[in-house]
Tab-separated table of C-alpha atoms in Angstrom:
chain	number	residue	atom	x	y	z
K	1	MET	CA	51.487	19.931	-10.884
K	2	MET	CA	49.361	19.466	-7.775
K	3	GLN	CA	45.621	19.139	-8.318
K	4	ALA	CA	42.605	18.804	-6.020
K	5	THR	CA	40.661	15.525	-6.241
K	6	ASN	CA	37.659	13.945	-4.525
K	7	LEU	CA	35.873	17.281	-4.187
K	8	LYS	CA	32.933	17.153	-1.751
K	9	THR	CA	30.248	19.620	-0.734
K	10	ASN	CA	28.907	19.094	2.782
K	11	HIS	CA	30.690	15.706	2.715
K	12	LEU	CA	28.756	14.671	-0.431
K	13	THR	CA	29.764	14.229	-4.065
K	14	GLN	CA	27.779	16.433	-6.502
K	15	PRO	CA	24.845	16.712	-4.048
K	16	LEU	CA	21.334	17.532	-5.252
K	17	GLY	CA	18.883	19.184	-2.862
K	18	ILE	CA	21.067	19.916	0.183
K	19	ASP	CA	20.135	22.588	2.717
K	20	ALA	CA	20.822	26.202	1.848
K	21	GLY	CA	23.373	28.111	3.922
K	22	THR	CA	27.112	27.996	4.276
K	23	LEU	CA	28.922	25.144	2.537
K	24	PHE	CA	31.570	22.824	3.937
K	25	LEU	CA	34.017	22.197	1.088
K	26	SER	CA	36.695	19.509	1.229
K	27	TRP	CA	39.193	17.921	-1.118
K	28	GLN	CA	42.282	15.748	-1.386
K	29	CYS	CA	45.620	16.311	-3.132
K	30	ALA	CA	47.118	14.508	-6.090
K	31	GLU	CA	50.700	14.870	-7.286
K	32	GLY	CA	53.300	16.999	-5.544
K	33	VAL	CA	54.643	16.602	-2.003
K	34	ARG	CA	52.497	18.971	0.034
K	35	GLN	CA	49.887	21.659	-0.411
K	36	THR	CA	51.014	25.168	0.528
K	37	ALA	CA	48.046	27.253	-0.650
K	38	TYR	CA	44.643	27.070	-2.320
K	39	GLU	CA	42.128	29.292	-4.077
K	40	ILE	CA	38.365	28.661	-4.289
K	41	GLU	CA	35.573	30.267	-6.304
K	42	VAL	CA	31.874	29.494	-5.710
K	43	THR	CA	29.503	30.514	-8.509
K	44	ALA	CA	25.867	30.228	-9.539
K	45	GLY	CA	25.559	30.821	-13.264
K	46	ALA	CA	27.414	34.035	-14.067
K	47	GLU	CA	27.261	35.243	-10.447
K	48	THR	CA	30.212	34.772	-8.118
K	49	LEU	CA	28.933	33.921	-4.644
K	50	TRP	CA	32.339	33.811	-2.968
K	51	ALA	CA	35.986	34.018	-3.994
K	52	SER	CA	38.658	33.197	-1.456
K	53	GLY	CA	41.689	34.507	-3.246
K	54	LYS	CA	44.980	32.738	-2.580
K	55	ILE	CA	45.044	31.364	0.977
K	56	LEU	CA	48.325	30.122	2.423
K	57	SER	CA	47.287	26.915	4.152
K	58	SER	CA	47.795	23.156	4.097
K	59	MET	CA	44.212	22.593	5.291
K	60	MET	CA	42.048	20.615	2.867
K	61	HIS	CA	38.647	21.862	3.961
K	62	ILE	CA	36.888	25.151	4.587
K	63	GLU	CA	33.433	26.473	5.408
K	64	THR	CA	32.343	29.260	3.105
K	65	PRO	CA	31.639	32.534	4.909
K	66	THR	CA	28.879	33.446	2.451
K	67	PRO	CA	25.602	31.455	2.666
K	68	VAL	CA	24.151	29.980	-0.515
K	69	PRO	CA	20.420	30.691	-1.151
K	70	PRO	CA	17.778	27.954	-1.612
K	71	LYS	CA	17.186	26.491	-5.087
K	72	THR	CA	20.683	27.406	-6.219
K	73	GLN	CA	22.402	25.414	-8.941
K	74	GLY	CA	26.025	26.150	-8.169
K	75	ARG	CA	29.573	25.136	-8.868
K	76	TRP	CA	32.824	25.568	-7.052
K	77	ARG	CA	36.330	25.242	-8.320
K	78	ILE	CA	39.682	25.038	-6.612
K	79	ARG	CA	43.347	25.117	-7.492
K	80	LEU	CA	46.295	24.241	-5.278
K	81	TRP	CA	49.889	25.391	-4.895
K	82	ASN	CA	52.573	22.794	-4.245
K	83	GLU	CA	55.731	22.906	-2.140
K	84	ASN	CA	57.460	24.939	-4.877
K	85	ASP	CA	54.676	27.546	-4.829
K	86	GLN	CA	53.529	26.484	-8.286
K	87	PRO	CA	49.755	26.495	-8.997
K	88	GLY	CA	48.039	23.508	-10.542
K	89	ALA	CA	44.982	23.211	-12.762
K	90	TRP	CA	41.486	24.034	-11.575
K	91	SER	CA	39.196	21.223	-10.372
K	92	THR	CA	35.417	21.715	-10.413
K	93	ALA	CA	32.417	20.269	-8.555
K	94	SER	CA	28.696	21.018	-8.671
K	95	PHE	CA	25.939	21.214	-6.066
K	96	GLU	CA	22.297	22.230	-5.784
K	97	THR	CA	20.371	23.448	-2.772
K	98	GLY	CA	16.758	22.468	-2.121
K	99	LEU	CA	13.668	24.285	-0.919
K	100	ALA	CA	13.623	26.458	2.151
K	101	GLN	CA	10.862	25.792	4.671
K	102	ALA	CA	9.002	28.898	3.494
K	103	ASP	CA	9.166	27.749	-0.159
K	104	TRP	CA	6.920	24.730	0.402
K	105	GLN	CA	3.487	25.342	-1.078
K	106	GLY	CA	2.454	21.702	-1.125
K	107	VAL	CA	0.116	20.082	1.389
K	108	TRP	CA	0.187	16.619	2.911
K	109	VAL	CA	-1.868	14.236	0.786
K	110	CYS	CA	-3.275	11.214	2.621
K	111	PRO	CA	-5.031	8.515	0.545
K	112	GLU	CA	-6.649	6.726	3.477
K	113	THR	CA	-10.119	8.209	3.640
K	114	GLU	CA	-11.658	5.033	5.055
K	115	GLU	CA	-10.579	1.850	6.801
K	116	PRO	CA	-9.679	-0.877	4.252
K	117	ASP	CA	-11.115	-4.370	4.591
K	118	ILE	CA	-8.014	-6.530	5.143
K	119	GLY	CA	-8.676	-10.246	5.590
K	120	CYS	CA	-5.090	-11.049	6.692
K	121	ALA	CA	-4.876	-13.865	4.127
K	122	ASP	CA	-1.824	-12.333	2.439
K	123	ALA	CA	1.625	-13.700	3.290
K	124	ILE	CA	2.713	-10.774	5.470
K	125	ASN	CA	-0.347	-10.671	7.717
K	126	ALA	CA	-0.680	-14.448	7.776
K	127	PHE	CA	2.823	-14.589	9.249
K	128	ALA	CA	2.616	-11.549	11.550
K	129	LYS	CA	-0.850	-12.013	13.058
K	130	PRO	CA	-0.294	-15.380	14.840
K	131	ASN	CA	3.037	-14.153	16.238
K	132	TRP	CA	1.443	-10.969	17.541
K	133	GLU	CA	-1.475	-12.789	19.114
K	134	GLN	CA	0.858	-15.313	20.746
K	135	LYS	CA	2.969	-12.555	22.300
K	136	GLN	CA	-0.097	-10.671	23.489
K	137	ALA	CA	-1.581	-13.799	25.066
K	138	ALA	CA	1.699	-14.421	26.909
K	139	LEU	CA	1.774	-10.792	28.055
K	140	GLU	CA	-1.719	-11.000	29.493
K	141	ALA	CA	-1.094	-14.409	31.091
K	142	SER	CA	1.971	-13.037	32.872
K	143	GLY	CA	-0.085	-10.225	34.379
K	144	LYS	CA	2.254	-7.595	32.919
K	145	GLY	CA	-0.290	-6.000	30.631
K	146	GLN	CA	-3.482	-6.333	28.641
K	147	ALA	CA	-3.516	-7.982	25.231
K	148	GLN	CA	-3.862	-5.543	22.343
K	149	PRO	CA	-5.714	-6.385	19.118
K	150	TYR	CA	-3.709	-7.069	15.990
K	151	GLN	CA	-3.340	-4.191	13.531
K	152	PRO	CA	-3.150	-5.569	9.976
K	153	HIS	CA	-0.358	-4.410	7.706
K	154	ARG	CA	-1.918	-2.311	4.980
K	155	PRO	CA	-1.121	-2.515	1.289
K	156	ALA	CA	0.481	0.413	-0.476
K	157	SER	CA	-1.741	3.090	-1.973
K	158	TYR	CA	-1.347	4.540	-5.449
K	159	LEU	CA	-1.857	8.245	-6.017
K	160	ARG	CA	-2.242	9.524	-9.553
K	161	LYS	CA	-2.818	12.878	-11.173
K	162	THR	CA	-2.748	14.316	-14.667
K	163	PHE	CA	-1.380	17.853	-14.860
K	164	THR	CA	-0.220	20.399	-17.394
K	165	ALA	CA	3.329	21.745	-17.262
K	166	PRO	CA	4.573	24.853	-19.068
K	167	ALA	CA	7.674	24.850	-21.221
K	168	GLY	CA	10.914	25.402	-19.355
K	169	GLN	CA	14.599	24.645	-19.161
K	170	CYS	CA	14.823	23.374	-15.573
K	171	LYS	CA	12.258	21.086	-13.922
K	172	ARG	CA	12.515	19.788	-10.361
K	173	LEU	CA	10.381	17.501	-8.219
K	174	TYR	CA	10.681	18.030	-4.462
K	175	ILE	CA	9.100	15.216	-2.477
K	176	THR	CA	9.014	13.483	0.899
K	177	ALA	CA	6.604	11.181	2.697
K	178	LYS	CA	5.330	9.961	6.017
K	179	GLY	CA	6.116	6.386	5.038
K	180	LEU	CA	7.950	5.133	1.951
K	181	TYR	CA	7.334	6.396	-1.553
K	182	ALA	CA	8.258	5.746	-5.151
K	183	ALA	CA	7.249	7.998	-8.037
K	184	TRP	CA	6.821	7.623	-11.796
K	185	LEU	CA	6.423	10.432	-14.313
K	186	ASN	CA	4.802	9.469	-17.590
K	187	GLY	CA	5.558	5.824	-16.867
K	188	LYS	CA	9.246	6.282	-16.016
K	189	ARG	CA	10.715	5.872	-12.552
K	190	VAL	CA	11.842	9.099	-10.853
K	191	GLY	CA	15.380	8.628	-9.509
K	192	ASP	CA	16.960	5.391	-8.323
K	193	MET	CA	16.794	5.831	-4.544
K	194	VAL	CA	15.165	3.010	-2.587
K	195	LEU	CA	13.553	3.255	0.857
K	196	ALA	CA	12.914	6.961	0.214
K	197	PRO	CA	12.775	9.343	1.986
K	198	GLY	CA	15.031	7.495	4.440
K	199	SER	CA	14.955	7.067	8.197
K	200	PHE	CA	14.008	10.105	10.274
K	201	THR	CA	12.319	10.886	13.583
K	202	ALA	CA	9.340	11.524	11.379
K	203	ASP	CA	7.071	13.110	13.971
K	204	LYS	CA	9.752	15.789	14.499
K	205	HIS	CA	11.229	16.399	11.048
K	206	LEU	CA	11.659	14.825	7.608
K	207	GLY	CA	14.144	15.090	4.775
K	208	ALA	CA	12.995	15.805	1.218
K	209	GLN	CA	14.554	14.582	-2.014
K	210	THR	CA	15.163	16.787	-5.037
K	211	TYR	CA	14.935	15.132	-8.457
K	212	ASP	CA	15.945	16.568	-11.803
K	213	VAL	CA	12.904	15.656	-13.919
K	214	THR	CA	13.689	17.878	-16.899
K	215	ALA	CA	13.889	14.838	-19.173
K	216	LEU	CA	10.693	13.271	-17.766
K	217	VAL	CA	8.233	16.176	-17.748
K	218	ARG	CA	6.761	17.014	-21.122
K	219	ASP	CA	5.453	20.377	-22.228
K	220	GLY	CA	1.682	20.048	-21.892
K	221	GLU	CA	-0.100	17.078	-20.311
K	222	ASN	CA	1.745	14.763	-17.917
K	223	GLU	CA	0.861	12.045	-15.436
K	224	LEU	CA	2.434	11.386	-12.044
K	225	LEU	CA	1.969	8.137	-10.135
K	226	ILE	CA	3.140	7.725	-6.525
K	227	ALA	CA	3.197	4.486	-4.531
K	228	LEU	CA	2.969	5.140	-0.808
K	229	GLY	CA	3.522	2.572	1.943
K	230	ASP	CA	4.199	2.161	5.669
K	231	GLY	CA	7.977	2.322	5.840
K	232	TRP	CA	9.524	3.072	9.214
K	233	TYR	CA	6.713	5.544	9.830
K	234	ARG	CA	4.037	3.100	10.902
K	235	SER	CA	5.346	-0.402	10.243
K	236	THR	CA	6.777	-2.988	12.617
K	237	SER	CA	9.894	-2.032	14.560
K	238	GLY	CA	11.989	-3.620	17.279
K	239	VAL	CA	11.885	-7.071	18.810
K	240	ASP	CA	8.435	-6.436	20.256
K	241	GLY	CA	6.913	-5.495	16.912
K	242	ASP	CA	5.986	-1.956	17.909
K	243	ARG	CA	3.624	-0.250	15.463
K	244	ASP	CA	2.785	3.336	14.526
K	245	LEU	CA	6.087	4.694	15.821
K	246	PHE	CA	5.615	8.152	14.343
K	247	GLY	CA	1.978	8.295	13.287
K	248	LYS	CA	-1.086	6.378	12.136
K	249	GLU	CA	-1.629	7.772	8.620
K	250	VAL	CA	0.824	7.779	5.723
K	251	ALA	CA	0.954	10.818	3.455
K	252	VAL	CA	3.073	12.426	0.751
K	253	LEU	CA	4.259	16.021	0.325
K	254	PHE	CA	5.555	17.158	-3.064
K	255	GLN	CA	6.083	20.176	-5.266
K	256	LEU	CA	6.888	20.358	-8.983
K	257	GLU	CA	8.699	23.449	-10.218
K	258	VAL	CA	9.574	24.673	-13.689
K	259	ASP	CA	12.341	27.264	-13.887
K	260	GLY	CA	12.033	27.914	-10.165
K	261	LYS	CA	8.259	28.437	-10.089
K	262	ALA	CA	5.837	25.997	-8.474
K	263	VAL	CA	3.397	24.739	-11.083
K	264	TRP	CA	1.771	21.835	-9.224
K	265	PHE	CA	1.798	20.675	-5.630
K	266	ARG	CA	-1.298	18.656	-4.716
K	267	MET	CA	-3.393	15.639	-5.742
K	268	THR	CA	-7.120	15.055	-5.646
K	269	THR	CA	-7.493	11.387	-6.646
K	270	TRP	CA	-5.885	8.121	-5.588
K	271	ARG	CA	-5.950	4.388	-6.074
K	272	PRO	CA	-7.596	2.452	-3.200
K	273	PRO	CA	-5.378	-0.370	-1.908
K	274	SER	CA	-8.250	-2.850	-1.759
K	275	ALA	CA	-8.613	-2.892	-5.531
K	276	ALA	CA	-6.475	-5.785	-6.765
K	277	ARG	CA	-2.741	-5.599	-7.317
K	278	PHE	CA	-0.565	-3.672	-4.896
K	279	ALA	CA	2.958	-3.591	-3.496
K	280	LYS	CA	3.616	-3.881	0.210
K	281	MET	CA	6.278	-1.353	1.138
K	282	ILE	CA	7.824	-1.677	4.582
K	283	CYS	CA	11.392	-1.147	5.677
K	284	SER	CA	12.563	-4.692	4.850
K	285	ARG	CA	10.626	-5.003	1.577
K	286	ALA	CA	11.776	-2.294	-0.770
K	287	ARG	CA	11.463	-3.725	-4.274
K	288	TYR	CA	8.244	-3.198	-6.159
K	289	THR	CA	7.079	-2.733	-9.720
K	290	MET	CA	4.588	-0.285	-11.152
K	291	PRO	CA	1.557	-2.351	-12.183
K	292	GLY	CA	-1.268	-1.333	-14.391
K	293	TRP	CA	0.146	1.707	-16.145
K	294	LYS	CA	-1.875	3.164	-19.042
K	295	GLY	CA	-5.317	2.924	-17.536
K	296	GLU	CA	-5.361	-0.542	-15.961
K	297	LEU	CA	-5.715	0.901	-12.458
K	298	SER	CA	-9.270	1.972	-11.632
K	299	GLY	CA	-11.489	2.939	-8.728
K	300	TRP	CA	-9.894	6.307	-8.004
K	301	HIS	CA	-11.440	8.640	-5.443
K	302	GLY	CA	-10.672	11.652	-3.275
K	303	VAL	CA	-7.919	12.150	-0.714
K	304	LYS	CA	-7.475	14.018	2.532
K	305	THR	CA	-5.130	17.006	2.688
K	306	GLU	CA	-3.696	19.132	5.452
K	307	PRO	CA	-1.144	21.983	5.598
K	308	ASN	CA	2.422	21.176	6.470
K	309	SER	CA	3.712	22.178	9.904
K	310	LEU	CA	6.600	19.692	10.045
K	311	PRO	CA	10.177	20.958	9.587
K	312	ILE	CA	11.467	19.730	6.206
K	313	THR	CA	15.205	19.566	5.574
K	314	GLY	CA	17.149	18.915	2.403
K	315	MET	CA	18.809	15.712	1.244
K	316	ASN	CA	21.859	15.999	3.482
K	317	THR	CA	22.940	12.379	3.350
K	318	VAL	CA	23.885	9.702	0.835
K	319	PRO	CA	20.728	8.196	-0.729
K	320	ILE	CA	20.069	4.495	-0.251
K	321	GLY	CA	20.640	2.566	-3.453
K	322	GLU	CA	21.307	-0.859	-4.876
K	323	GLN	CA	24.911	-1.807	-4.176
K	324	GLU	CA	25.658	-5.429	-5.030
K	325	ALA	CA	24.009	-8.436	-6.645
K	326	PHE	CA	24.624	-12.044	-5.565
K	327	VAL	CA	23.758	-15.218	-7.442
K	328	GLY	CA	21.891	-17.726	-5.269
K	329	ARG	CA	21.584	-21.514	-5.472
K	330	LEU	CA	18.291	-23.341	-5.631
K	331	LEU	CA	18.066	-26.540	-3.613
K	332	ARG	CA	15.327	-29.004	-2.737
K	333	THR	CA	14.801	-29.951	0.923
K	334	PRO	CA	13.944	-33.513	2.009
K	335	GLY	CA	10.435	-32.218	2.618
K	336	GLY	CA	10.073	-31.250	-1.052
K	337	GLU	CA	10.407	-27.482	-0.552
K	338	THR	CA	12.547	-25.332	-2.840
K	339	VAL	CA	15.045	-23.052	-1.083
K	340	LEU	CA	17.092	-20.246	-2.621
K	341	ASP	CA	20.400	-20.069	-0.723
K	342	PHE	CA	22.699	-17.021	-0.815
K	343	GLY	CA	25.152	-18.285	1.785
K	344	ARG	CA	25.042	-15.119	3.893
K	345	ASN	CA	22.775	-12.816	5.875
K	346	MET	CA	21.940	-9.490	4.272
K	347	ALA	CA	19.242	-6.897	3.711
K	348	GLY	CA	17.858	-6.737	0.195
K	349	TYR	CA	15.355	-8.373	-2.107
K	350	VAL	CA	15.133	-11.317	-4.465
K	351	GLU	CA	14.859	-11.330	-8.253
K	352	MET	CA	13.583	-14.496	-9.915
K	353	LYS	CA	12.893	-15.487	-13.503
K	354	LEU	CA	10.055	-17.918	-14.164
K	355	SER	CA	9.243	-19.703	-17.414
K	356	ARG	CA	5.536	-19.509	-18.117
K	357	ARG	CA	4.110	-22.670	-19.673
K	358	ARG	CA	0.383	-22.770	-18.967
K	359	ARG	CA	-1.845	-20.181	-17.342
K	360	ALA	CA	-2.774	-22.548	-14.519
K	361	GLU	CA	0.904	-22.813	-13.574
K	362	ASN	CA	1.692	-19.096	-13.880
K	363	GLN	CA	1.907	-18.560	-10.123
K	364	ALA	CA	4.661	-18.844	-7.543
K	365	ALA	CA	4.698	-18.368	-3.778
K	366	VAL	CA	7.857	-16.947	-2.176
K	367	ARG	CA	8.472	-16.725	1.565
K	368	ARG	CA	11.488	-15.975	3.725
K	369	SER	CA	13.340	-18.802	5.418
K	370	THR	CA	12.760	-19.799	9.035
K	371	GLY	CA	14.425	-22.100	11.528
K	372	ARG	CA	12.322	-24.943	10.137
K	373	GLU	CA	13.738	-24.463	6.646
K	374	ARG	CA	17.274	-24.352	8.034
K	375	GLN	CA	16.725	-27.678	9.767
K	376	LEU	CA	15.274	-29.213	6.638
K	377	CYS	CA	18.254	-28.079	4.609
K	378	GLY	CA	20.639	-29.972	6.877
K	379	GLY	CA	19.846	-33.294	5.200
K	380	ASP	CA	21.061	-34.804	1.964
K	381	VAL	CA	20.202	-32.399	-0.819
K	382	SER	CA	22.772	-33.549	-3.346
K	383	GLY	CA	21.984	-33.737	-7.015
K	384	PRO	CA	23.095	-32.573	-10.448
K	385	GLU	CA	23.792	-28.940	-11.178
K	386	PRO	CA	20.803	-27.088	-12.672
K	387	PRO	CA	20.773	-26.426	-16.390
K	388	GLN	CA	20.279	-22.941	-17.772
K	389	ARG	CA	16.704	-22.490	-18.904
K	390	ARG	CA	14.855	-20.026	-21.041
K	391	ALA	CA	13.080	-17.567	-18.759
K	392	ALA	CA	10.152	-15.169	-19.079
K	393	ARG	CA	10.374	-11.442	-18.332
K	394	ARG	CA	11.702	-10.678	-14.877
K	395	SER	CA	9.192	-10.340	-12.099
K	396	CYS	CA	9.979	-9.138	-8.604
K	397	TRP	CA	8.696	-10.233	-5.199
K	398	ASN	CA	9.306	-8.578	-1.866
K	399	SER	CA	11.113	-11.132	0.234
K	400	SER	CA	14.075	-11.748	2.474
K	401	ALA	CA	16.267	-14.791	3.000
K	402	LYS	CA	18.461	-16.207	5.723
K	403	ARG	CA	21.355	-18.566	5.347
K	404	ALA	CA	20.533	-22.215	4.750
K	405	ARG	CA	23.065	-24.941	5.496
K	406	THR	CA	23.554	-27.066	2.418
K	407	THR	CA	26.129	-28.745	0.226
K	408	THR	CA	25.200	-29.082	-3.434
K	409	SER	CA	22.093	-28.124	-5.360
K	410	PRO	CA	19.640	-30.623	-6.836
K	411	ALA	CA	17.986	-30.387	-10.220
K	412	LEU	CA	15.736	-27.378	-10.607
K	413	PRO	CA	12.030	-27.719	-11.314
K	414	LEU	CA	11.067	-26.870	-14.876
K	415	TRP	CA	9.564	-23.481	-13.997
K	416	ALA	CA	12.738	-21.905	-12.589
K	417	SER	CA	15.820	-20.572	-14.329
K	418	GLY	CA	19.304	-20.682	-12.866
K	419	THR	CA	19.842	-16.903	-12.753
K	420	GLN	CA	18.390	-15.799	-9.433
K	421	ARG	CA	20.174	-12.876	-7.836
K	422	TRP	CA	20.074	-11.147	-4.493
K	423	LYS	CA	20.475	-7.387	-4.528
K	424	ARG	CA	21.694	-5.715	-1.375
K	425	THR	CA	20.829	-2.149	-0.473
K	426	SER	CA	23.106	0.033	1.585
K	427	THR	CA	23.609	3.593	2.688
């Protein structure tokens, strides 16, 4: 019998947090020769939102005439009739709509209450500042404009709050940011999306993600930690290194609901970025870990808040996630530098495993390749294949790599294992 497959709601598979309103439903056919009719039912719990009845049509998509309300956990099912007018089995898909604009009770939380003291000694600023100053000097020398001072890249801020949640069956976290964010509830990562909330014209509108946090939120006391960084909002963009494309201050907007009722939607304390370990989050550096959980972070203080006036839409697109992992090769250049070669250009981040021997040697510097490294790798870098080595727990650095021209890999230094991987992110 003919059956519907690849069911999609608004072009998405089992979407969570899409906009309320009418739904665009689509499907494909399996078995049989051709579809002659279909029947669709859209429900939310025990309530039927729309029932099509039997419709004589070979079309494999339809827009529902009845709009679906916000915060609706719904399902739709469909059955098809084949060329012999025989009905097949029902196929079912789920969906959930997010908050309406009027449902947002949260306010924008900005952690930057004062200008941080950034010495530009970190790898990102040490690379970006000379390039910026060189371009500005050339601009002024050409008479085409006046040189502008360098704006240091800021470290990510950590926002943290302890809150009490009532008992409930359904718990949702709605969240978006001016910048990039990652969230942890009670020490566990919320969702698996990277580069959240995605790329938007963020001074005009933003998209919010909806997360099912029923398994993460405990009855009683809980703790939420949010890392907040530049992202596309105020980081470097374009060949000229334009900054502050959509604004000058990063902020986060969120709302936690239990059984459809908002129970918490603002923060009052945050982690200053100048206090030791942080993760730099910009559009090309998405991987970061959550340091210092269980009280190691300190120096918390107040935040700035302001009401939201920005249009917020649902998650109407495929979230960015890890797609593939590639094993790289370590090689030694004639100049004595170690290069990790993946043999291709890509966007992603590097995972490395290091064996810790003595505290004094428990450090490693990682930087992206440049034209100089590519030239160095053109020489004789032959040597024996690296042995597998016992490695410490995985640590992650934000980095990027470009293709290096090489032949075979030399012996690895003692501190590195042979299991480096490159993970690519994609939409």
